[in-house]
Short mmCIF file of C-alpha atoms in Angstrom, two decimals:
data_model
loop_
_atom_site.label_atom_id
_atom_site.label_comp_id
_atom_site.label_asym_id
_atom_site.label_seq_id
_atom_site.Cartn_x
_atom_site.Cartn_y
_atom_site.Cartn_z
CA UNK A 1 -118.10 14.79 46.32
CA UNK A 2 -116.42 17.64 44.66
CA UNK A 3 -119.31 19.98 45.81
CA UNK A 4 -119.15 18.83 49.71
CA UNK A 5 -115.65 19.51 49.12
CA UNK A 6 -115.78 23.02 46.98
CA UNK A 7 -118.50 24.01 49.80
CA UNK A 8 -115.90 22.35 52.68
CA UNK A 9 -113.39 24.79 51.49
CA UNK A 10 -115.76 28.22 51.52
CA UNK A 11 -116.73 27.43 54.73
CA UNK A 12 -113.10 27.15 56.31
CA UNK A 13 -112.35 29.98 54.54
CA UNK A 14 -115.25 32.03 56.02
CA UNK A 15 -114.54 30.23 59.63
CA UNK A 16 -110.90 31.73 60.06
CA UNK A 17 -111.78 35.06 59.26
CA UNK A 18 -114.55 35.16 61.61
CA UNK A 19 -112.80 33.60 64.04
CA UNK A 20 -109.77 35.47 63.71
CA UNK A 21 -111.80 38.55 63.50
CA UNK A 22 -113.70 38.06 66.70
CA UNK A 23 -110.24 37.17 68.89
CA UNK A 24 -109.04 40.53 67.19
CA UNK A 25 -111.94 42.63 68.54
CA UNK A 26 -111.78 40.89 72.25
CA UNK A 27 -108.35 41.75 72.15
CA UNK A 28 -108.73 45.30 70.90
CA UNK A 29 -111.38 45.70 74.17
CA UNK A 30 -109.08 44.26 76.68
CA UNK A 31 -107.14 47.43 77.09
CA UNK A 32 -106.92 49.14 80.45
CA UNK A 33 -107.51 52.70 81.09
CA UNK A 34 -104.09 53.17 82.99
CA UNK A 35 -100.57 51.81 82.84
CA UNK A 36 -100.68 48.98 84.83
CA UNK A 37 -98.80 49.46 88.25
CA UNK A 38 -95.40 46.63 87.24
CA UNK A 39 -94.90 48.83 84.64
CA UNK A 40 -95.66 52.47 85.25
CA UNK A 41 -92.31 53.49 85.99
CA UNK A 42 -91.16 53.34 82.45
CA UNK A 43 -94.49 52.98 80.44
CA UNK A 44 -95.85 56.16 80.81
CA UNK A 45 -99.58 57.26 80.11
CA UNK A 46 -98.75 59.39 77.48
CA UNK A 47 -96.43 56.32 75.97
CA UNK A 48 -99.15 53.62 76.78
CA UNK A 49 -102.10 55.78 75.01
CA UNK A 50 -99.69 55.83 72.22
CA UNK A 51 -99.44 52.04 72.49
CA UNK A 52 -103.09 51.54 72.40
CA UNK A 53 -103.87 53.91 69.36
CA UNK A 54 -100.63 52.10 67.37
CA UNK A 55 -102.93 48.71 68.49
CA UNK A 56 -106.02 49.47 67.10
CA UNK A 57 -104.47 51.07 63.68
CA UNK A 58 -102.85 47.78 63.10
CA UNK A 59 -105.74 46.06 63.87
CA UNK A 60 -107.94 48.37 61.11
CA UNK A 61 -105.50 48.13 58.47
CA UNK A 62 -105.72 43.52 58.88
CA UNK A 63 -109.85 43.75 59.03
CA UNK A 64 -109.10 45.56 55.91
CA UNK A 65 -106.57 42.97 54.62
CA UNK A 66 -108.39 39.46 55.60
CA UNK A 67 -111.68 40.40 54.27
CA UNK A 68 -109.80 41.72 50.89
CA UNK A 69 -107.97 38.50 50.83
CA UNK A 70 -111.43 36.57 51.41
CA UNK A 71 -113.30 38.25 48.92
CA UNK A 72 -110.22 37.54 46.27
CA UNK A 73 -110.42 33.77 47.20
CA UNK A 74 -114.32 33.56 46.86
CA UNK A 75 -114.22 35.32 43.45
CA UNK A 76 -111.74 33.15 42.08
CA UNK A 77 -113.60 30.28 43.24
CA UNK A 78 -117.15 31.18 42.40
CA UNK A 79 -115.95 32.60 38.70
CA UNK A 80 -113.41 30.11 37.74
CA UNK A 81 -110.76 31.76 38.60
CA UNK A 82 -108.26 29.11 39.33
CA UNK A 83 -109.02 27.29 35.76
CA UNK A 84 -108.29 29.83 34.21
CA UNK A 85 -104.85 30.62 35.39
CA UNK A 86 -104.25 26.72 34.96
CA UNK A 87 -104.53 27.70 31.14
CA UNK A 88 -102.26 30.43 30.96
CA UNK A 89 -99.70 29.14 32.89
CA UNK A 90 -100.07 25.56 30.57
CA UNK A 91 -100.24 28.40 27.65
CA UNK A 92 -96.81 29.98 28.99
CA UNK A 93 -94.99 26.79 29.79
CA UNK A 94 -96.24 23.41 28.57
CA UNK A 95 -94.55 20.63 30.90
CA UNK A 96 -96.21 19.11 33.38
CA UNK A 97 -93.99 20.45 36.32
CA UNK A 98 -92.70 23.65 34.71
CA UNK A 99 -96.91 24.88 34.44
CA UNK A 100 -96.96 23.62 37.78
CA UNK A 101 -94.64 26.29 38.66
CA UNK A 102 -96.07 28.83 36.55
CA UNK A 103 -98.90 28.32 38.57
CA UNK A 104 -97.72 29.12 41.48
CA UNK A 105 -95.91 31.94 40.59
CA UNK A 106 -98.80 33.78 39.06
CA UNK A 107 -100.70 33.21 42.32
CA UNK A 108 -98.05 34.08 44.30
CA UNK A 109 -96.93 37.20 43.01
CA UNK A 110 -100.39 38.35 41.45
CA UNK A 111 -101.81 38.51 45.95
CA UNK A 112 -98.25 40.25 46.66
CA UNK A 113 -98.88 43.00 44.24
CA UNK A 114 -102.50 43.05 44.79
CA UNK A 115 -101.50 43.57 48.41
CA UNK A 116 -98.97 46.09 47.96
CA UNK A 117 -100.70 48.94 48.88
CA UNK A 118 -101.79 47.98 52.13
CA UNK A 119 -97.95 46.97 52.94
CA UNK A 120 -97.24 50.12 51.84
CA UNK A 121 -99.29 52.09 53.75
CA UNK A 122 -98.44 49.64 57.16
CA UNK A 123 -94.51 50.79 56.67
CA UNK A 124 -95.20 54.36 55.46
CA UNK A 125 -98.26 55.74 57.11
CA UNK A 126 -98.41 53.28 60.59
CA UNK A 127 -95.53 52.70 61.04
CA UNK A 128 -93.73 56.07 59.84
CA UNK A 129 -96.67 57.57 61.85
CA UNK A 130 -95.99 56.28 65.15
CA UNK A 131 -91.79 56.61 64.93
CA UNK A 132 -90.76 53.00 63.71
CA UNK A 133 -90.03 53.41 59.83
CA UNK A 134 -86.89 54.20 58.87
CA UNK A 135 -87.16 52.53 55.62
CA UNK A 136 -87.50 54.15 52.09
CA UNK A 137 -89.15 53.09 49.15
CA UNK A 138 -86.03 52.16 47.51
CA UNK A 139 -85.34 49.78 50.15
CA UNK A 140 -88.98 48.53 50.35
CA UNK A 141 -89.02 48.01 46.32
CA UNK A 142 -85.43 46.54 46.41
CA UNK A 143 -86.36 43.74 49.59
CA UNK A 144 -89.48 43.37 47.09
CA UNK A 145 -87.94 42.64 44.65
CA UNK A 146 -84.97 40.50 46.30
CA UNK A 147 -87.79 38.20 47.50
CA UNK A 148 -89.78 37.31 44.47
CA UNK A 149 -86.42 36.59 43.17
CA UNK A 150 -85.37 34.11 46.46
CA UNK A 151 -88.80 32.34 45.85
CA UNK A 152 -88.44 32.11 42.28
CA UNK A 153 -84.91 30.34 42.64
CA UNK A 154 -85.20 28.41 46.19
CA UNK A 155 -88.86 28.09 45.77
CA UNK A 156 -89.30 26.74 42.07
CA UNK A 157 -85.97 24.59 42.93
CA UNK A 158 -87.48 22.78 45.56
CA UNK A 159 -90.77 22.04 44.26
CA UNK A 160 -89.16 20.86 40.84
CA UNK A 161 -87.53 18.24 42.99
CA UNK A 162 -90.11 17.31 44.98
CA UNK A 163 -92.59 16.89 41.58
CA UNK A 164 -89.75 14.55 39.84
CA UNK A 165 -90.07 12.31 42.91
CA UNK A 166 -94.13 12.26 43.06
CA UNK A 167 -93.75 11.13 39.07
CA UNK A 168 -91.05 8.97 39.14
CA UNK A 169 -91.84 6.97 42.86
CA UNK A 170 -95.52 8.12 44.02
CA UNK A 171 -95.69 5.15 46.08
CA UNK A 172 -92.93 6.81 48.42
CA UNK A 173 -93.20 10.48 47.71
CA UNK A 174 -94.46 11.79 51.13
CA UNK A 175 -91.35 10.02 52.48
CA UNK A 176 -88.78 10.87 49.93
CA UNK A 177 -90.21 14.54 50.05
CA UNK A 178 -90.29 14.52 54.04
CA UNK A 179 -86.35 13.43 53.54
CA UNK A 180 -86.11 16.67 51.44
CA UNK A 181 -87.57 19.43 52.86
CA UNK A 182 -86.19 18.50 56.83
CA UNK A 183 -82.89 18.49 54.71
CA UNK A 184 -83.50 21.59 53.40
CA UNK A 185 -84.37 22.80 56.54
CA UNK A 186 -81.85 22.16 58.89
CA UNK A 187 -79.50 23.82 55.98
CA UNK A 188 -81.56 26.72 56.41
CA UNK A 189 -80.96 26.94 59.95
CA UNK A 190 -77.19 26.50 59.58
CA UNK A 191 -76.58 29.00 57.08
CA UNK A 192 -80.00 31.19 56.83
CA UNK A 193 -77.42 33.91 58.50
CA UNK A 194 -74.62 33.15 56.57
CA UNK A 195 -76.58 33.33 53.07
CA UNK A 196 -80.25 34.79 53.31
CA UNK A 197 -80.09 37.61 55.68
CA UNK A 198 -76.43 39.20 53.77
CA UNK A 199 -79.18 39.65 51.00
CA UNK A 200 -81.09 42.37 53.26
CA UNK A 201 -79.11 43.66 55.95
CA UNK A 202 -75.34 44.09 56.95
CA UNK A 203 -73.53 41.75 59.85
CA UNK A 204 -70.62 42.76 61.39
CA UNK A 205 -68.70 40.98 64.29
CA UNK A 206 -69.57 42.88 67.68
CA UNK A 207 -66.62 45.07 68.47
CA UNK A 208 -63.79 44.28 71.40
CA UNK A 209 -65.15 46.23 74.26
CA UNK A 210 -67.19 46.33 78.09
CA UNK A 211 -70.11 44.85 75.71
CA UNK A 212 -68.29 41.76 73.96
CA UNK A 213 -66.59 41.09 77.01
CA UNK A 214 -69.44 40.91 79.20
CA UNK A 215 -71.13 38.05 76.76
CA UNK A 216 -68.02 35.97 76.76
CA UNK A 217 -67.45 36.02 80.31
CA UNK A 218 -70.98 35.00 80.74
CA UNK A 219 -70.92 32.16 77.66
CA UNK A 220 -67.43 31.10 79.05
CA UNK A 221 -68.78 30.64 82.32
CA UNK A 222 -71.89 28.89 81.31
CA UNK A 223 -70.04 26.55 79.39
CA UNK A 224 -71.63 27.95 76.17
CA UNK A 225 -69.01 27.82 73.53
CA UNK A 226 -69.63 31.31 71.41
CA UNK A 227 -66.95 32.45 69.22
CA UNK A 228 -69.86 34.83 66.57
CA UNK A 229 -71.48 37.11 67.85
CA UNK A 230 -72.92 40.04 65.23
CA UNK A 231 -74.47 42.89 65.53
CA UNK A 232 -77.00 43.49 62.44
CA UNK A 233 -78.22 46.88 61.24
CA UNK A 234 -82.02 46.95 61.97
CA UNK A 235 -82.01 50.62 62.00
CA UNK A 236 -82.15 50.70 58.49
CA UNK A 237 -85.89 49.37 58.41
CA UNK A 238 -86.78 49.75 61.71
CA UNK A 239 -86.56 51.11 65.61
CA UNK A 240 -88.06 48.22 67.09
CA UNK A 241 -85.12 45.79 68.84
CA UNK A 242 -84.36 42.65 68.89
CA UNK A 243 -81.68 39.64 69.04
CA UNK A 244 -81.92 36.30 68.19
CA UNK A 245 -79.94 33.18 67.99
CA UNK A 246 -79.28 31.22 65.17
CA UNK A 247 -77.11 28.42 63.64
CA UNK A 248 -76.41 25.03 64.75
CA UNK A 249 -73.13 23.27 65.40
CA UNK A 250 -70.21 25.47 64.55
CA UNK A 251 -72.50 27.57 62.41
CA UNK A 252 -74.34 28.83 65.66
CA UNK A 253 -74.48 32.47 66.33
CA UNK A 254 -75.83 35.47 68.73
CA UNK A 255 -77.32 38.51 66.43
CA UNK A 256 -78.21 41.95 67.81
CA UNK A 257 -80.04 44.66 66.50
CA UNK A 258 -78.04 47.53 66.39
CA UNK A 259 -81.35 49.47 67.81
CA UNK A 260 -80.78 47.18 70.94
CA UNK A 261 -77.48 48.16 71.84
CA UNK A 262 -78.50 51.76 71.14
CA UNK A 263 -81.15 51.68 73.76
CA UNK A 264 -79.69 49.16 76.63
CA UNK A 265 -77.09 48.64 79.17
CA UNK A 266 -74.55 46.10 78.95
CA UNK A 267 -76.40 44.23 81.70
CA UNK A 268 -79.80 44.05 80.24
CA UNK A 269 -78.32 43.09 77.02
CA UNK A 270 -76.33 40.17 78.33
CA UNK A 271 -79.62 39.34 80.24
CA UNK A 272 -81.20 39.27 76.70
CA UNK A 273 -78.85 36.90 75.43
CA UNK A 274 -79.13 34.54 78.65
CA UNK A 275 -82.17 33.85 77.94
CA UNK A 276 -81.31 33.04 74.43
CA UNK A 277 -78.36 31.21 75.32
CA UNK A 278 -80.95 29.10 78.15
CA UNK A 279 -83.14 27.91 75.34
CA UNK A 280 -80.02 26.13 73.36
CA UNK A 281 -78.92 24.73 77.04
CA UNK A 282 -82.12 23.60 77.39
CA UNK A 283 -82.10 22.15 73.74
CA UNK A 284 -85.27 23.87 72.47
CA UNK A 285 -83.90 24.67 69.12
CA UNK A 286 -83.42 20.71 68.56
CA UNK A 287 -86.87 19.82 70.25
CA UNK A 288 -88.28 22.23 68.04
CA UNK A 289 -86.92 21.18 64.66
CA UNK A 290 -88.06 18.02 65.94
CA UNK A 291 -91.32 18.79 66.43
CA UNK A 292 -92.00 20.57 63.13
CA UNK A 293 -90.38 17.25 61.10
CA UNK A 294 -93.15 15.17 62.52
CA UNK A 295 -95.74 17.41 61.98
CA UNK A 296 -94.40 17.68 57.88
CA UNK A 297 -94.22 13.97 58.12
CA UNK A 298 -97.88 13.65 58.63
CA UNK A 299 -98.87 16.50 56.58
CA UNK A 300 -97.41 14.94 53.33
CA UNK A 301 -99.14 11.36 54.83
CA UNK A 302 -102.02 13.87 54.03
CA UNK A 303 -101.13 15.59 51.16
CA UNK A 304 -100.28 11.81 49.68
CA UNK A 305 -103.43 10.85 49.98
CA UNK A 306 -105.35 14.21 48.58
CA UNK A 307 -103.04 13.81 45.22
CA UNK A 308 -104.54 10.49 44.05
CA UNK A 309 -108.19 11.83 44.34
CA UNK A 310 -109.29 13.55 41.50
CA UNK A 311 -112.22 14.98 42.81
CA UNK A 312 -110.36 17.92 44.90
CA UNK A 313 -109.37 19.54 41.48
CA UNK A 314 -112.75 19.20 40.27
CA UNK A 315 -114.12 20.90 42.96
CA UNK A 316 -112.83 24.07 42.13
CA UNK A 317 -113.30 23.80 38.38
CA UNK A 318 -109.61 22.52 37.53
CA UNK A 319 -108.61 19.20 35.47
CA UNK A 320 -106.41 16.69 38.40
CA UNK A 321 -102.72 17.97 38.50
CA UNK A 322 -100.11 18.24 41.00
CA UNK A 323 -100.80 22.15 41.50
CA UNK A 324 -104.38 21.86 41.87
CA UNK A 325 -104.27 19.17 44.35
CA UNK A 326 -101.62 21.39 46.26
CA UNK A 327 -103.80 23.89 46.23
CA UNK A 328 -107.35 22.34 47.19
CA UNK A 329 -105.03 20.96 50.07
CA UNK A 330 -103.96 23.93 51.52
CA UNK A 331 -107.57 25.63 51.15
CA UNK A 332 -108.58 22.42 53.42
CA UNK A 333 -105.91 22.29 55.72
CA UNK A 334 -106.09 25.65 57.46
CA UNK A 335 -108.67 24.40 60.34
CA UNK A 336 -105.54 21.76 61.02
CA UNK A 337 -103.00 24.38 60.48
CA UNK A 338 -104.25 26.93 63.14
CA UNK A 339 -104.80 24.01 65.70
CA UNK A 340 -100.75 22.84 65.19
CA UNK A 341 -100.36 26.33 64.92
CA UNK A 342 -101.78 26.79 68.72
CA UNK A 343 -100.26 23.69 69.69
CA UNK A 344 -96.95 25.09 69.03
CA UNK A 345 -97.37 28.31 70.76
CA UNK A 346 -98.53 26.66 73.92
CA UNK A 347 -95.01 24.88 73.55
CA UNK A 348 -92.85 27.54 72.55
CA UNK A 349 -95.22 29.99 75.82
CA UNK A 350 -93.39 27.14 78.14
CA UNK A 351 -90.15 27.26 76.32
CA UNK A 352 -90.08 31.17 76.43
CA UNK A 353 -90.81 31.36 80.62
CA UNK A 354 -88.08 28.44 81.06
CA UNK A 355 -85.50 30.22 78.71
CA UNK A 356 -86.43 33.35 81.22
CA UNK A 357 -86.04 31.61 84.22
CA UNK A 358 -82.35 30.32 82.66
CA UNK A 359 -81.85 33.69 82.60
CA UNK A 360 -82.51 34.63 85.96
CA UNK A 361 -80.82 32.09 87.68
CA UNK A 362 -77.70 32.73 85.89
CA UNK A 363 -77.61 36.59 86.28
CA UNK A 364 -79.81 37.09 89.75
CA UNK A 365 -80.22 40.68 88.99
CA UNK A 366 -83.10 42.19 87.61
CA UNK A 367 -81.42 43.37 84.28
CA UNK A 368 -83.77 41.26 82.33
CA UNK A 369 -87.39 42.15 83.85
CA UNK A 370 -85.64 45.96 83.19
CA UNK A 371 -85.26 44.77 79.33
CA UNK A 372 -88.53 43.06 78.86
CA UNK A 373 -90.02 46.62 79.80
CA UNK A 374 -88.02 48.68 77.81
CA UNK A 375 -89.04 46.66 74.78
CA UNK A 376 -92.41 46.31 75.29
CA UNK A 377 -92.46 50.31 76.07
CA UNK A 378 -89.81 50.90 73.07
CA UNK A 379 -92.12 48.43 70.51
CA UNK A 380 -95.56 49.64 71.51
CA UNK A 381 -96.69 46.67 72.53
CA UNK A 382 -99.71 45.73 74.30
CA UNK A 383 -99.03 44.97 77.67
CA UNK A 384 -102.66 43.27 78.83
CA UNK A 385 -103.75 41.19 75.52
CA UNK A 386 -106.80 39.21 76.19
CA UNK A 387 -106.00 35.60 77.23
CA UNK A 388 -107.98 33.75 74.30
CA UNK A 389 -105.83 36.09 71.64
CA UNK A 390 -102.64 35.12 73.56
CA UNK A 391 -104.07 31.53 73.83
CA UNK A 392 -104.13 31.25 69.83
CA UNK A 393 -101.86 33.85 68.54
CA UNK A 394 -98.92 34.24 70.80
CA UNK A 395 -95.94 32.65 70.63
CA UNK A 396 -94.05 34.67 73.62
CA UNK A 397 -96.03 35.05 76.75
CA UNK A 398 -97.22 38.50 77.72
CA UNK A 399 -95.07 41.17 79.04
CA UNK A 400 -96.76 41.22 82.85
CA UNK A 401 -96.66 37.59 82.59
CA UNK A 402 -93.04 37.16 82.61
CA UNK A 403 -92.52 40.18 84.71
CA UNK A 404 -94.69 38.27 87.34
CA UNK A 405 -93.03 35.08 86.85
CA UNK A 406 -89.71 36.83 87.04
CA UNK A 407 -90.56 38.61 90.67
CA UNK A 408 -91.42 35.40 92.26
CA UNK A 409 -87.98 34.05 91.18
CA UNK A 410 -86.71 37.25 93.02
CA UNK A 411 -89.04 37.02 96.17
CA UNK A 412 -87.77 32.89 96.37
CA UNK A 413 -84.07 34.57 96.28
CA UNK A 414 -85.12 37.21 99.16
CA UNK A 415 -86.76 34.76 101.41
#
């Protein structure tokens, strides 16, 4: 048993990387020659060469990444790796939960650091390369640093809990945890804004003016109640745009890069938040979180099951525990993770071209087609991905895509 399983987990392991490495290189030959015609008016060929080189530079430096991540994984397993953090972590903090921990955190922060130098060299040679970075390395230490910190305290916090329920009631624990961690979550979504992001960047309220106006007028028509609206400072990381909404209930809230007021009109940018706007109208946020508490549900089902079977710690060397359980789990349940995981992008694909078509139908101009270009042109992004890499990776149809879908809406309007 513990060898089908041990030889189970290898061969997932060695499945998603091909996998993930073939969709990579399809996707890296589906480039065009020229700008395609919807397009060419803003992307130029000088801009969409650019575009193409930024692609495959990305796509170098994560060959270089998975198979380094691989090979760290198969020599920890094949050497004994994993055992023999189990001892120093029992050797640094002998309780049953607190080692647990330990555990985790030695893992976790031994592949960031082992890792650093390739997210180094993404912000300050690709990125800074191609015009994005605006970061420095005392920002990129200090969010570093921030975030072992936020997974130390929320992290270690939440799986204490969770391990006093699986050793006080293991009968129930998948259910009592599932109670948890969808409580934890929707307080994340409430106050993620309010609490998480102050930690990295600076909000401030959207100033009176043609801008602010414009996106009340619209909300206030729409019968979209919007009293926050914040503009956050991207710029100091980044050029790239974006805006998202966030919040529930009298939490919720529109958030705009500052790079995206920089670079658009007023119309595009109310266009933008249509769209964003159409996917709480059309309740997608709620569907969503609803979604992803089922699919915990019957991933702790799962994970309840894989805890009372003392083979899966065997199998890669370790005496039965809580940790090593979690961990043979997660080494197992990556073939089921990437099919929920395209599963939900087929979902949120549907969601994205509905939220669109909101948009549309409450602006009728063509402010938003004009915004989806300048983003894809502004972000470098690739503008013809090949349909099996959008099929499993994408979570946001392709540029032309919604451009198309967005120029029938305008020919129904003509005719």
């Amino acid at each position: 048993m513990e060898q089908t399983i041990f030889i189970l987990i290898v061969a997932f392991l060695l499945l998603d990387v091909v996998v993930g490495t073939w969709l990579s290189l399809l996707n890296s030959r589906h480039w065009p020659e020229n700008v395609p015609e919807r397009i060419a008016s803003v992307f130029t060929q000088k801009k969409f060469l650019k575009a193409r080189s930024y692609s495959h530079e990305r796509r170098r430096l994560s060959y270089v990444v998975s198979f380094f991540q691989l090979a760290l994984i198969l020599i920890m397993l094949f050497s004994g790796g994993f055992a023999r953090i189990d001892d120093l972590a029992g050797g640094i903090w002998n309780h049953r939960i607190g080692q647990s921990i330990v555990y985790f955190g030695i893992i976790f922060l031994a592949v960031d650091v082992l890792t650093l130098p390739f997210q180094w060299y993404s912000v300050f040679s690709i990125e800074q390369k191609f015009g994005f970075n605006k970061s420095t390395p005392a920002i990129f230490i200090g969010d570093k640093i921030k975030s072992w910190i936020m997974a130390a305290v929320l992290g270690g916090g939440i799986f204490w809990l969770l391990a006093e329920i699986y050793y006080s009631i293991p009968d129930y624990f998948w259910l009592l945890a599932w109670g948890v961690l969808t409580l934890f979550s929707l307080l994340m979504t409430m106050f993620y804004s309010n609490i998480i992001v102050p930690l990295f960047n600076k909000q401030t309220p959207l100033e009176a003016g043609e801008l602010r106006d414009a996106i009340e007028l619209f909300a206030k028509t729409n019968g979209f109640n919007l009293k926050n609206i914040f503009v956050i400072n991207g710029s100091k990381r980044s050029t790239k745009s974006n805006a998202y909404f966030t919040g529930i209930g009298p939490k919720k809230r529109i958030v705009l890069y500052d790079t995206l007021i920089e670079k658009h009109t007023t119309d595009e940018i109310v266009a933008v938040l249509a769209h964003e706007i159409g996917h709480y109208k059309m309740k997608h946020v709620t569907s969503g979180f609803i979604f992803s508490t089922i699919l915990n549900l019957g991933a702790l089902y799962l994970l309840n099951l894989f805890l009372s079977m003392p083979e899966f710690a065997g199998a890669i060397g370790m005496k039965p525990s809580l940790h090593a359980s979690l961990l043979v789990f997660a080494l197992l349940f990556s073939p089921v993770s990437t099919i929920i995981g395209v599963v939900s992008n087929i979902i949120s694909r549907r969601h994205e071209f509905a939220a669109d078509r909101f948009a549309y139908d409450h602006t009728h101009t063509p402010a938003l087609a004009d915004a989806l270009i300048k983003l894809s042109v502004d972000n470098l992004s690739n503008p013809t991905p090949h349909p099996y890499y959008v099929f499993v990776n994408y979570s946001h149809p392709p540029v032309l895509e919604r451009l198309d879908a967005l120029d029938r809406l305008s020919e129904k309007d003509k005719n």
